[in-house]
């Protein structure tokens, strides 16, 4: 279930800041709402991949880490994990730890499980796993649980001012 987003559609569909940001930037994207199941044991990302019918390697999760005391966004496939050492290295830092959930929510304006790399309250240094560039379309959270956005990896990088690096591990 997807639709091509148009600027005029956003207000009528309760657009999230992520969708508004893409519309303002003129980025072509698709919107994929699904019914989030709070009892699912798949995890948010794998649930999204299954719900929208996309292989997990194309669905990316947005994770917040603290690198030497500053918040950094790492975007990796939902079937892999964030390599904190590689993320720290990618941004010229020494040590990275996962950010506190409350800090991540406060910094982004989104709830965990629905944190989008797009339209965050405050822009953060962002690194996208290099595997994204092997796909024509990638999917990221649309800013709430039960909503994903499909867009080209280059548009994702442009819209978030991201760099790429090998930051995912099995």
Coordinates of N, CA, C and O in Angstrom, one line a residue:
X1 N 0.9 -1.2 0.0 CA 0.0 0.0 0.0 C 0.9 1.2 0.0 O 1.5 1.6 1.0
X2 N 1.0 1.9 -1.1 CA 1.8 3.1 -1.2 C 1.1 4.1 -2.1 O 0.2 3.8 -2.8
X3 N 1.6 5.3 -2.0 CA 1.0 6.3 -2.9 C 2.2 7.3 -3.1 O 3.1 7.5 -2.3
X4 N 2.2 7.9 -4.3 CA 3.1 8.9 -4.6 C 2.7 10.2 -3.9 O 1.5 10.6 -4.0
X5 N 3.6 10.8 -3.1 CA 3.2 11.9 -2.3 C 3.3 13.2 -3.2 O 4.2 13.4 -4.0
X6 N 2.3 14.0 -3.0 CA 2.3 15.3 -3.6 C 2.2 16.4 -2.5 O 1.6 16.1 -1.5
X7 N 2.7 17.5 -2.7 CA 2.6 18.6 -1.7 C 1.2 18.8 -1.2 O 1.0 19.0 0.0
X8 N 0.2 18.8 -2.0 CA -1.1 19.1 -1.6 C -1.7 18.0 -0.8 O -2.7 18.2 0.0
X9 N -1.2 16.8 -0.8 CA -1.7 15.7 -0.1 C -1.4 15.7 1.4 O -2.0 15.1 2.2
X10 N -0.3 16.4 1.7 CA 0.3 16.2 3.1 C -0.6 16.7 4.2 O -0.8 16.0 5.2
X11 N -1.2 17.8 4.1 CA -2.1 18.4 5.1 C -3.3 17.4 5.4 O -3.6 17.2 6.5
X12 N -3.8 16.9 4.3 CA -5.0 16.0 4.4 C -4.6 14.7 5.1 O -5.5 14.0 5.6
X13 N -3.4 14.3 5.0 CA -3.0 13.0 5.5 C -2.2 13.0 6.9 O -1.5 12.1 7.2
X14 N -2.3 14.2 7.6 CA -1.6 14.2 8.8 C -0.1 14.0 8.7 O 0.5 13.2 9.3
X15 N 0.5 14.8 7.8 CA 1.9 14.6 7.5 C 2.8 14.8 8.7 O 2.6 15.7 9.6
X16 N 3.8 14.0 8.8 CA 4.8 14.1 9.9 C 5.9 15.1 9.4 O 5.9 15.5 8.2
X17 N 6.7 15.6 10.4 CA 7.8 16.5 10.0 C 8.7 15.9 8.9 O 9.2 16.6 8.0
X18 N 8.9 14.6 8.9 CA 9.7 13.9 7.8 C 9.1 14.1 6.4 O 9.8 14.5 5.5
X19 N 7.8 13.9 6.3 CA 7.1 14.0 5.0 C 7.1 15.5 4.6 O 7.3 15.8 3.4
X20 N 6.9 16.4 5.6 CA 6.9 17.8 5.3 C 8.2 18.3 4.7 O 8.4 19.0 3.8
X21 N 9.3 17.8 5.4 CA 10.7 18.1 5.0 C 10.9 17.7 3.5 O 11.5 18.4 2.8
X22 N 10.5 16.4 3.2 CA 10.7 15.9 1.9 C 9.9 16.8 0.8 O 10.4 17.1 -0.2
X23 N 8.7 17.1 1.2 CA 7.9 17.9 0.3 C 8.5 19.3 0.0 O 8.6 19.7 -1.1
X24 N 9.0 19.9 1.1 CA 9.6 21.2 1.0 C 10.8 21.2 0.1 O 11.1 22.1 -0.6
X25 N 11.6 20.1 0.2 CA 12.8 19.9 -0.6 C 12.5 19.4 -2.0 O 13.4 19.3 -2.8
X26 N 11.2 19.1 -2.3 CA 10.9 18.6 -3.6 C 11.4 17.2 -3.9 O 11.6 16.8 -5.1
X27 N 11.6 16.4 -2.9 CA 12.1 15.0 -3.0 C 11.0 14.1 -3.4 O 10.0 14.0 -2.6
X28 N 11.2 13.3 -4.4 CA 10.2 12.3 -4.8 C 10.3 11.1 -3.8 O 11.4 10.7 -3.5
X29 N 9.1 10.7 -3.3 CA 9.1 9.7 -2.3 C 7.8 9.0 -2.3 O 6.8 9.5 -2.9
X30 N 7.7 7.8 -1.7 CA 6.4 7.1 -1.5 C 6.2 7.0 0.0 O 7.1 6.9 0.8
X31 N 4.9 6.9 0.3 CA 4.5 6.8 1.7 C 3.9 5.5 1.9 O 3.0 5.1 1.1
X32 N 4.3 4.7 2.9 CA 3.9 3.4 3.2 C 3.3 3.2 4.6 O 4.1 2.8 5.5
X33 N 2.1 3.5 4.8 CA 1.5 3.3 6.2 C 1.2 1.8 6.4 O 0.9 1.1 5.4
X34 N 1.3 1.4 7.6 CA 0.9 0.0 7.9 C 0.4 0.0 9.4 O 0.7 0.9 10.1
X35 N -0.3 -1.1 9.7 CA -0.8 -1.2 11.1 C 0.3 -1.7 12.0 O 0.7 -2.9 11.8
X36 N 0.8 -0.9 12.9 CA 1.9 -1.3 13.8 C 1.2 -2.3 14.8 O 0.2 -2.0 15.4
X37 N 1.9 -3.4 15.1 CA 1.4 -4.4 16.1 C 2.3 -4.3 17.3 O 3.4 -4.8 17.3
X38 N 1.8 -3.7 18.4 CA 2.6 -3.5 19.6 C 3.1 -4.9 20.2 O 4.0 -4.9 20.9
X39 N 2.4 -5.9 19.9 CA 2.7 -7.2 20.4 C 3.7 -8.0 19.6 O 4.1 -9.1 19.9
X40 N 4.1 -7.5 18.4 CA 5.0 -8.1 17.5 C 6.4 -8.3 18.2 O 6.9 -7.3 18.8
X41 N 7.0 -9.4 18.1 CA 8.3 -9.6 18.6 C 9.4 -9.5 17.5 O 10.6 -9.8 17.8
X42 N 9.1 -9.0 16.4 CA 10.0 -8.8 15.3 C 10.9 -7.6 15.5 O 12.0 -7.6 14.9
X43 N 10.5 -6.6 16.2 CA 11.2 -5.4 16.3 C 10.6 -4.4 15.3 O 10.0 -4.9 14.3
X44 N 10.7 -3.1 15.5 CA 10.1 -2.2 14.6 C 10.5 -2.3 13.1 O 9.6 -2.3 12.2
X45 N 11.8 -2.4 12.9 CA 12.3 -2.4 11.5 C 11.8 -3.7 10.7 O 11.4 -3.6 9.6
X46 N 12.0 -4.8 11.3 CA 11.6 -6.1 10.6 C 10.1 -6.1 10.5 O 9.6 -6.6 9.5
X47 N 9.4 -5.6 11.4 CA 7.9 -5.5 11.3 C 7.6 -4.7 10.1 O 6.7 -5.0 9.3
X48 N 8.2 -3.5 10.0 CA 8.0 -2.6 8.8 C 8.3 -3.3 7.5 O 7.4 -3.3 6.6
X49 N 9.4 -4.0 7.4 CA 9.8 -4.7 6.2 C 8.7 -5.7 5.8 O 8.3 -5.8 4.6
X50 N 8.3 -6.5 6.8 CA 7.2 -7.5 6.5 C 5.9 -6.8 6.1 O 5.3 -7.3 5.2
X51 N 5.5 -5.8 6.8 CA 4.2 -5.2 6.6 C 4.1 -4.5 5.2 O 3.1 -4.5 4.6
X52 N 5.3 -3.9 4.8 CA 5.2 -3.2 3.5 C 5.7 -4.1 2.3 O 5.7 -3.7 1.2
X53 N 6.1 -5.3 2.7 CA 6.5 -6.3 1.6 C 7.8 -6.0 1.0 O 7.9 -6.2 -0.3
X54 N 8.8 -5.6 1.7 CA 10.1 -5.2 1.2 C 11.2 -6.0 1.9 O 11.1 -6.3 3.1
X55 N 12.2 -6.5 1.2 CA 13.2 -7.3 1.8 C 13.9 -6.4 2.9 O 14.1 -5.2 2.6
X56 N 14.3 -7.0 4.0 CA 14.9 -6.2 5.1 C 16.1 -5.4 4.8 O 16.4 -4.4 5.3
X57 N 16.9 -5.9 3.8 CA 18.1 -5.2 3.4 C 17.8 -3.8 2.8 O 18.7 -2.9 2.8
X58 N 16.6 -3.5 2.4 CA 16.2 -2.2 1.8 C 15.5 -1.3 2.8 O 15.3 -0.2 2.5
X59 N 15.2 -1.9 4.0 CA 14.6 -1.1 5.0 C 15.6 -0.7 6.1 O 16.3 -1.6 6.6
X60 N 15.8 0.6 6.3 CA 16.8 1.1 7.2 C 16.3 1.7 8.5 O 15.2 2.3 8.5
X61 N 16.9 1.4 9.6 CA 16.5 1.9 10.9 C 17.4 3.1 11.2 O 18.6 3.1 10.8
X62 N 16.9 4.0 12.0 CA 17.6 5.2 12.4 C 17.9 5.1 13.8 O 17.0 5.0 14.7
X63 N 19.2 5.1 14.1 CA 19.7 4.9 15.5 C 20.5 6.1 15.9 O 21.2 6.7 15.1
X64 N 20.3 6.5 17.2 CA 21.0 7.6 17.7 C 22.2 7.1 18.6 O 21.9 6.2 19.5
X65 N 23.3 7.6 18.4 CA 24.5 7.3 19.3 C 25.1 8.5 19.8 O 24.9 9.6 19.3
X66 N 25.8 8.4 20.9 CA 26.6 9.4 21.5 C 28.1 9.2 21.1 O 28.6 8.1 21.5
X67 N 28.6 10.0 20.3 CA 30.0 9.9 19.9 C 30.8 11.0 20.6 O 30.6 12.2 20.3
X68 N 31.7 10.6 21.5 CA 32.5 11.5 22.3 C 31.6 12.7 22.9 O 31.9 13.8 22.9
X69 N 30.4 12.3 23.3 CA 29.5 13.2 23.9 C 28.5 14.0 23.0 O 27.7 14.8 23.5
X70 N 28.6 13.8 21.7 CA 27.6 14.5 20.8 C 26.8 13.5 20.1 O 27.2 12.4 19.8
X71 N 25.5 13.8 19.9 CA 24.6 12.9 19.3 C 24.8 12.8 17.8 O 25.0 13.8 17.1
X72 N 24.8 11.6 17.3 CA 25.1 11.3 15.9 C 24.0 10.2 15.4 O 23.7 9.4 16.2
X73 N 23.6 10.4 14.2 CA 22.6 9.4 13.6 C 23.3 8.4 12.8 O 24.1 8.7 11.9
X74 N 23.0 7.1 13.0 CA 23.5 6.0 12.2 C 22.3 5.4 11.6 O 21.3 5.0 12.2
X75 N 22.4 5.1 10.3 CA 21.2 4.5 9.5 C 21.7 3.2 8.9 O 22.6 3.3 8.1
X76 N 21.2 2.1 9.4 CA 21.6 0.8 8.9 C 20.4 -0.1 8.6 O 19.3 0.2 9.0
X77 N 20.7 -1.1 7.8 CA 19.6 -2.0 7.4 C 19.0 -2.7 8.7 O 19.7 -3.0 9.7
X78 N 17.7 -2.9 8.7 CA 17.0 -3.4 9.9 C 17.4 -4.9 10.2 O 17.2 -5.3 11.4
X79 N 18.0 -5.6 9.3 CA 18.5 -7.0 9.6 C 19.9 -7.0 10.0 O 20.5 -8.1 10.2
X80 N 20.5 -5.8 10.3 CA 21.9 -5.8 10.8 C 21.9 -4.9 12.0 O 20.9 -4.3 12.4
X81 N 23.1 -4.8 12.6 CA 23.2 -3.9 13.8 C 24.2 -2.8 13.5 O 25.1 -2.9 12.6
X82 N 24.2 -1.7 14.3 CA 25.1 -0.6 14.1 C 26.4 -1.0 14.8 O 26.5 -1.3 15.9
X83 N 27.5 -0.8 14.0 CA 28.8 -1.0 14.5 C 29.3 0.3 15.1 O 29.6 1.3 14.4
X84 N 29.2 0.4 16.4 CA 29.5 1.7 17.1 C 30.9 2.2 16.9 O 31.2 3.4 16.7
X85 N 31.9 1.3 16.9 CA 33.3 1.6 16.6 C 33.4 2.2 15.2 O 34.1 3.2 15.0
X86 N 32.8 1.6 14.2 CA 32.8 2.1 12.8 C 32.1 3.5 12.7 O 32.6 4.4 12.0
X87 N 31.0 3.7 13.4 CA 30.3 5.0 13.4 C 31.2 6.0 14.0 O 31.4 7.1 13.4
X88 N 31.8 5.8 15.1 CA 32.7 6.7 15.8 C 33.9 7.1 14.8 O 34.2 8.3 14.6
X89 N 34.5 6.1 14.2 CA 35.5 6.3 13.2 C 35.0 7.2 12.0 O 35.7 8.1 11.6
X90 N 33.8 6.9 11.5 CA 33.3 7.6 10.4 C 33.1 9.1 10.6 O 33.1 9.9 9.7
X91 N 32.9 9.5 11.9 CA 32.7 10.9 12.2 C 33.9 11.5 12.9 O 33.8 12.6 13.5
X92 N 35.0 10.8 12.9 CA 36.2 11.3 13.5 C 36.3 11.3 15.0 O 37.0 12.0 15.6
X93 N 35.5 10.4 15.6 CA 35.4 10.3 17.0 C 36.2 9.1 17.5 O 36.7 8.3 16.7
X94 N 36.2 9.0 18.9 CA 37.0 7.9 19.5 C 36.0 6.8 20.0 O 36.3 5.6 19.8
X95 N 35.0 7.2 20.7 CA 34.1 6.3 21.4 C 32.6 6.6 21.1 O 32.2 7.7 21.2
X96 N 31.9 5.5 20.8 CA 30.4 5.7 20.6 C 29.7 4.7 21.5 O 30.1 3.6 21.7
X97 N 28.6 5.2 22.0 CA 27.6 4.4 22.8 C 26.2 4.7 22.3 O 26.0 5.8 21.7
X98 N 25.3 3.8 22.5 CA 23.9 4.1 22.1 C 23.4 5.2 22.9 O 23.7 5.2 24.1
X99 N 22.7 6.1 22.3 CA 22.1 7.3 23.1 C 21.0 6.8 24.0 O 20.3 5.8 23.6
X100 N 20.8 7.4 25.0 CA 19.7 7.2 25.9 C 18.4 7.4 25.1 O 18.3 8.4 24.3
X101 N 17.4 6.6 25.3 CA 16.1 6.7 24.5 C 15.5 8.1 24.7 O 15.0 8.7 23.7
X102 N 15.4 8.5 25.9 CA 14.8 9.8 26.2 C 15.6 11.0 25.5 O 15.0 11.9 24.9
X103 N 16.9 10.9 25.5 CA 17.7 11.9 24.8 C 17.5 11.8 23.3 O 17.4 12.9 22.6
X104 N 17.4 10.6 22.7 CA 17.1 10.5 21.3 C 15.7 11.1 20.9 O 15.6 11.8 19.9
X105 N 14.7 10.8 21.8 CA 13.4 11.3 21.5 C 13.4 12.8 21.6 O 12.8 13.5 20.8
X106 N 14.0 13.4 22.6 CA 14.0 14.8 22.8 C 14.8 15.5 21.7 O 14.3 16.6 21.2
X107 N 15.9 15.0 21.2 CA 16.7 15.6 20.2 C 16.1 15.5 18.8 O 16.3 16.4 18.0
X108 N 15.3 14.5 18.6 CA 14.7 14.3 17.2 C 13.3 14.8 17.1 O 12.8 15.1 16.0
X109 N 12.5 14.7 18.2 CA 11.1 15.1 18.2 C 10.3 13.9 17.8 O 9.1 14.0 17.6
X110 N 10.8 12.7 17.8 CA 10.1 11.5 17.4 C 10.2 10.5 18.6 O 11.1 10.6 19.4
X111 N 9.3 9.5 18.6 CA 9.4 8.4 19.6 C 10.2 7.3 19.0 O 10.2 7.0 17.8
X112 N 10.9 6.5 20.0 CA 11.7 5.4 19.6 C 10.7 4.4 18.8 O 9.6 4.2 19.3
X113 N 11.2 3.8 17.8 CA 10.4 3.0 16.9 C 9.8 3.8 15.8 O 9.2 3.2 14.9
X114 N 9.9 5.1 15.9 CA 9.3 5.9 14.8 C 10.3 7.1 14.5 O 9.9 8.1 13.9
X115 N 11.5 7.0 15.0 CA 12.5 8.0 14.7 C 12.9 8.0 13.2 O 13.4 7.0 12.7
X116 N 12.6 9.1 12.6 CA 13.0 9.3 11.2 C 14.3 10.1 11.1 O 14.5 11.0 11.9
X117 N 15.1 9.8 10.1 CA 16.3 10.6 9.9 C 16.0 12.0 9.3 O 16.8 12.9 9.2
X118 N 14.7 12.1 8.8 CA 14.2 13.3 8.1 C 13.4 14.2 9.0 O 12.6 13.6 9.8
X119 N 13.5 15.5 8.9 CA 12.7 16.4 9.7 C 12.9 16.3 11.2 O 11.9 16.6 11.9
X120 N 14.1 16.0 11.6 CA 14.4 16.0 13.0 C 14.3 17.4 13.6 O 14.6 18.4 12.9
X121 N 14.0 17.5 14.9 CA 13.9 18.8 15.6 C 15.2 19.6 15.4 O 15.2 20.8 15.2
X122 N 16.3 18.9 15.6 CA 17.7 19.5 15.4 C 18.4 18.6 14.4 O 18.5 17.4 14.6
X123 N 19.1 19.2 13.4 CA 19.9 18.4 12.5 C 21.1 17.8 13.3 O 21.7 18.5 14.1
X124 N 21.4 16.6 13.0 CA 22.5 15.9 13.6 C 23.5 15.3 12.5 O 23.0 15.0 11.4
X125 N 24.7 15.2 12.8 CA 25.6 14.5 11.9 C 25.0 13.1 11.6 O 24.6 12.4 12.6
X126 N 25.0 12.8 10.4 CA 24.3 11.5 10.0 C 25.2 10.7 9.1 O 25.8 11.2 8.1
X127 N 25.2 9.4 9.3 CA 26.0 8.5 8.5 C 25.1 7.3 8.1 O 24.4 6.7 8.9
X128 N 25.0 7.1 6.8 CA 24.2 6.0 6.2 C 25.1 4.9 5.8 O 26.2 5.1 5.2
X129 N 24.7 3.7 6.2 CA 25.5 2.5 5.8 C 25.7 2.5 4.3 O 24.7 2.7 3.6
X130 N 26.9 2.2 3.8 CA 27.2 2.2 2.4 C 26.3 1.2 1.6 O 26.2 1.4 0.4
X131 N 25.8 0.2 2.3 CA 25.0 -0.8 1.5 C 23.7 -0.1 0.9 O 23.1 -0.6 0.0
X132 N 23.3 1.0 1.4 CA 22.1 1.7 0.9 C 22.3 2.1 -0.6 O 21.4 2.0 -1.4
X133 N 23.6 2.3 -1.0 CA 23.8 2.8 -2.3 C 23.7 1.6 -3.3 O 23.7 1.9 -4.5
X134 N 23.5 0.4 -2.9 CA 23.3 -0.7 -3.8 C 21.9 -0.9 -4.2 O 21.5 -1.8 -4.9
X135 N 21.0 -0.1 -3.6 CA 19.5 -0.2 -3.9 C 19.1 1.1 -4.6 O 19.6 2.2 -4.4
X136 N 18.0 0.9 -5.5 CA 17.4 2.0 -6.2 C 16.6 2.8 -5.2 O 16.5 4.0 -5.3
X137 N 15.9 2.1 -4.3 CA 15.0 2.7 -3.3 C 15.3 2.1 -1.9 O 15.5 0.9 -1.8
X138 N 15.4 2.9 -0.9 CA 15.5 2.5 0.5 C 14.3 3.0 1.2 O 13.6 4.0 0.8
X139 N 14.0 2.4 2.4 CA 12.8 2.8 3.2 C 13.3 3.1 4.6 O 14.1 2.4 5.2
X140 N 12.8 4.3 5.1 CA 13.1 4.7 6.4 C 11.8 5.1 7.1 O 10.8 5.3 6.5
X141 N 11.9 5.2 8.4 CA 10.7 5.6 9.2 C 10.2 7.0 8.7 O 11.0 7.9 8.4
X142 N 8.9 7.0 8.6 CA 8.3 8.3 8.2 C 8.0 9.2 9.4 O 7.4 10.3 9.2
X143 N 8.4 8.9 10.6 CA 8.2 9.7 11.7 C 7.2 9.3 12.7 O 6.9 10.0 13.7
X144 N 6.7 8.1 12.6 CA 5.9 7.5 13.6 C 5.9 6.0 13.3 O 6.1 5.5 12.2
X145 N 5.5 5.2 14.4 CA 5.4 3.8 14.2 C 4.3 3.5 13.3 O 3.2 4.1 13.3
X146 N 4.5 2.6 12.3 CA 3.5 2.3 11.3 C 3.5 3.1 10.1 O 2.6 3.2 9.4
X147 N 4.7 3.8 9.8 CA 4.8 4.6 8.6 C 6.2 4.6 8.1 O 7.1 5.0 8.9
X148 N 6.4 4.2 6.9 CA 7.7 4.2 6.3 C 7.7 5.0 5.0 O 6.6 5.2 4.4
X149 N 8.8 5.6 4.6 CA 8.9 6.4 3.4 C 10.0 5.7 2.5 O 11.0 5.3 3.0
X150 N 9.6 5.6 1.2 CA 10.6 5.1 0.2 C 11.2 6.2 -0.6 O 10.4 7.1 -1.0
X151 N 12.5 6.2 -0.7 CA 13.1 7.2 -1.5 C 14.5 6.7 -2.0 O 14.9 5.7 -1.5
X152 N 15.1 7.4 -2.9 CA 16.4 7.0 -3.4 C 17.4 7.2 -2.3 O 17.3 8.2 -1.5
X153 N 18.5 6.4 -2.2 CA 19.5 6.6 -1.2 C 20.2 7.9 -1.4 O 20.6 8.6 -0.4
X154 N 20.4 8.4 -2.6 CA 21.0 9.7 -2.8 C 20.2 10.8 -2.3 O 20.7 11.8 -1.8
X155 N 18.9 10.7 -2.5 CA 18.0 11.7 -1.9 C 18.0 11.7 -0.4 O 17.9 12.7 0.2
X156 N 18.0 10.5 0.2 CA 18.1 10.4 1.6 C 19.4 11.1 2.1 O 19.3 11.8 3.1
X157 N 20.5 10.8 1.5 CA 21.7 11.4 1.9 C 21.7 12.9 1.7 O 22.1 13.7 2.6
X158 N 21.1 13.4 0.6 CA 21.0 14.8 0.4 C 20.1 15.5 1.4 O 20.5 16.5 2.0
X159 N 19.0 14.9 1.7 CA 18.0 15.5 2.6 C 18.5 15.5 4.1 O 18.0 16.3 4.9
X160 N 19.5 14.6 4.4 CA 20.0 14.6 5.8 C 21.4 15.1 5.9 O 22.0 15.0 7.0
X161 N 22.0 15.5 4.8 CA 23.4 15.9 4.7 C 24.3 14.8 5.2 O 25.3 15.1 5.9
X162 N 24.0 13.6 4.9 CA 24.7 12.4 5.4 C 25.9 12.1 4.5 O 26.1 12.5 3.4
X163 N 26.8 11.4 5.2 CA 27.9 10.7 4.5 C 27.6 9.2 4.5 O 26.7 8.8 5.2
X164 N 28.4 8.4 3.8 CA 28.3 7.0 3.9 C 29.6 6.4 4.4 O 30.7 6.9 4.3
X165 N 29.4 5.2 5.1 CA 30.5 4.4 5.6 C 30.0 3.1 5.9 O 28.8 2.8 6.0
X166 N 30.9 2.1 6.0 CA 30.5 0.7 6.4 C 30.3 0.7 7.9 O 31.2 0.5 8.6
X167 N 29.0 1.0 8.3 CA 28.7 1.1 9.8 C 27.8 0.0 10.3 O 27.4 0.0 11.4
X168 N 27.5 -1.0 9.4 CA 26.6 -2.1 9.8 C 27.4 -3.3 9.9 O 28.3 -3.6 9.2
X169 N 26.9 -4.2 10.9 CA 27.5 -5.5 11.0 C 26.4 -6.5 11.2 O 25.3 -6.2 11.6
X170 N 26.8 -7.8 10.9 CA 25.8 -8.9 11.0 C 25.6 -9.3 12.5 O 26.4 -9.0 13.3

